[in-house]
Tab-separated table of C-alpha atoms in Angstrom:
chain	number	residue	atom	x	y	z
A	1	MET	CA	0.000	0.000	0.000
A	2	TRP	CA	1.030	3.595	-0.540
A	3	TYR	CA	1.817	5.821	2.442
A	4	ALA	CA	2.190	9.591	2.682
A	5	ILE	CA	5.069	10.670	4.888
A	6	GLU	CA	5.165	14.352	5.729
A	7	GLY	CA	8.013	15.864	7.696
A	8	PHE	CA	7.727	19.344	9.195
A	9	ASP	CA	10.874	21.481	9.497
A	10	GLY	CA	11.705	23.377	12.658
A	11	PRO	CA	12.864	26.991	12.587
A	12	ASP	CA	16.291	27.909	11.218
A	13	VAL	CA	17.251	24.370	10.134
A	14	LEU	CA	18.390	25.031	6.552
A	15	ALA	CA	22.076	24.338	7.325
A	16	ARG	CA	21.170	21.045	9.039
A	17	ARG	CA	18.897	20.129	6.146
A	18	LEU	CA	21.679	20.720	3.618
A	19	ALA	CA	24.173	18.698	5.687
A	20	ALA	CA	21.821	15.698	5.984
A	21	ARG	CA	20.536	15.892	2.394
A	22	PRO	CA	22.923	13.354	0.786
A	23	GLU	CA	21.880	10.606	3.232
A	24	HIS	CA	18.223	11.587	2.908
A	25	LEU	CA	18.403	11.421	-0.897
A	26	ALA	CA	20.218	8.068	-0.808
A	27	ARG	CA	17.280	6.501	1.027
A	28	LEU	CA	14.830	7.977	-1.479
A	29	THR	CA	16.946	6.765	-4.374
A	30	ALA	CA	16.859	3.246	-2.912
A	31	LEU	CA	13.055	3.365	-2.763
A	32	ARG	CA	12.953	4.627	-6.344
A	33	ASP	CA	15.283	1.892	-7.541
A	34	GLU	CA	13.043	-0.694	-5.859
A	35	GLY	CA	10.023	0.769	-7.716
A	36	ARG	CA	8.408	1.853	-4.428
A	37	LEU	CA	8.597	5.665	-4.713
A	38	LEU	CA	5.671	7.568	-6.188
A	39	LEU	CA	7.015	11.050	-5.448
A	40	ALA	CA	9.186	12.974	-3.042
A	41	GLY	CA	10.168	16.569	-2.569
A	42	PRO	CA	10.529	19.538	-0.253
A	43	CYS	CA	7.950	22.247	0.399
A	44	PRO	CA	9.502	25.706	-0.016
A	45	ALA	CA	8.823	28.023	2.923
A	46	ILE	CA	7.920	30.793	0.480
A	47	ASP	CA	6.133	30.849	-2.861
A	48	ALA	CA	9.235	30.249	-4.951
A	49	GLU	CA	10.860	27.337	-6.761
A	50	ASP	CA	14.142	28.183	-5.035
A	51	PRO	CA	13.402	29.640	-1.598
A	52	GLY	CA	17.028	30.574	-0.937
A	53	PRO	CA	17.711	31.395	2.725
A	54	ALA	CA	13.978	31.107	3.559
A	55	GLY	CA	14.477	27.358	3.266
A	56	TYR	CA	11.706	24.801	3.482
A	57	SER	CA	8.707	24.123	5.680
A	58	GLY	CA	9.066	20.357	5.297
A	59	SER	CA	8.968	17.495	2.827
A	60	ILE	CA	6.486	15.025	1.391
A	61	VAL	CA	7.240	11.422	0.413
A	62	ILE	CA	4.702	9.005	-1.015
A	63	ALA	CA	6.053	5.484	-1.131
A	64	GLU	CA	4.948	1.880	-0.992
A	65	PHE	CA	5.430	-0.189	2.154
A	66	ALA	CA	4.068	-3.532	3.364
A	67	SER	CA	2.356	-1.925	6.365
A	68	LEU	CA	1.812	1.305	8.244
A	69	GLU	CA	4.294	0.096	10.856
A	70	GLU	CA	6.960	-0.426	8.172
A	71	ALA	CA	6.305	3.055	6.761
A	72	ARG	CA	6.590	4.587	10.235
A	73	SER	CA	9.790	2.677	10.924
A	74	TRP	CA	11.293	3.927	7.648
A	75	ALA	CA	10.225	7.501	8.463
A	76	ASP	CA	11.661	7.270	11.984
A	77	ALA	CA	15.082	6.453	10.491
A	78	ASP	CA	15.158	9.531	8.232
A	79	PRO	CA	18.444	11.474	8.477
A	80	TYR	CA	16.461	14.720	8.611
A	81	LEU	CA	14.806	13.533	11.815
A	82	ALA	CA	18.144	12.456	13.308
A	83	ALA	CA	19.708	15.824	12.371
A	84	GLY	CA	16.926	17.801	14.036
A	85	VAL	CA	15.519	19.161	10.775
A	86	TYR	CA	12.050	17.700	11.316
A	87	THR	CA	10.147	18.564	14.464
A	88	ARG	CA	7.291	16.248	13.524
A	89	VAL	CA	6.641	13.465	11.006
A	90	ASP	CA	3.152	12.282	10.049
A	91	VAL	CA	2.657	8.923	8.329
A	92	ARG	CA	-0.715	7.906	6.941
A	93	PRO	CA	-2.144	5.598	4.279
A	94	PHE	CA	-2.510	7.097	0.809
A	95	LYS	CA	-4.883	5.925	-1.908
A	96	ARG	CA	-3.618	6.705	-5.382
A	97	VAL	CA	-6.404	7.629	-7.765
A	98	LEU	CA	-4.803	9.723	-10.537
A	99	PRO	CA	-2.832	9.469	-12.695
């Protein structure tokens, strides 16, 4: 089943986000290579493609896992969480309808 994983950035964490990004992307790349990633990306903190120093308000990942517990376990191991970028992570089932 698909699961939506949404991480919420704390204040002034852009430097920590950038430092943890390679590890974060490696995990997403692994999901993609396994055919389990629907989409992933950050949410700019301002209405701009490149938010610059404003940074991001969080990230969204939609990926396939065997269970909600497995999705939560994967989310709990995110380098952004370990680095203190995320202050909260929500994981919930996602039903793909389109496309």
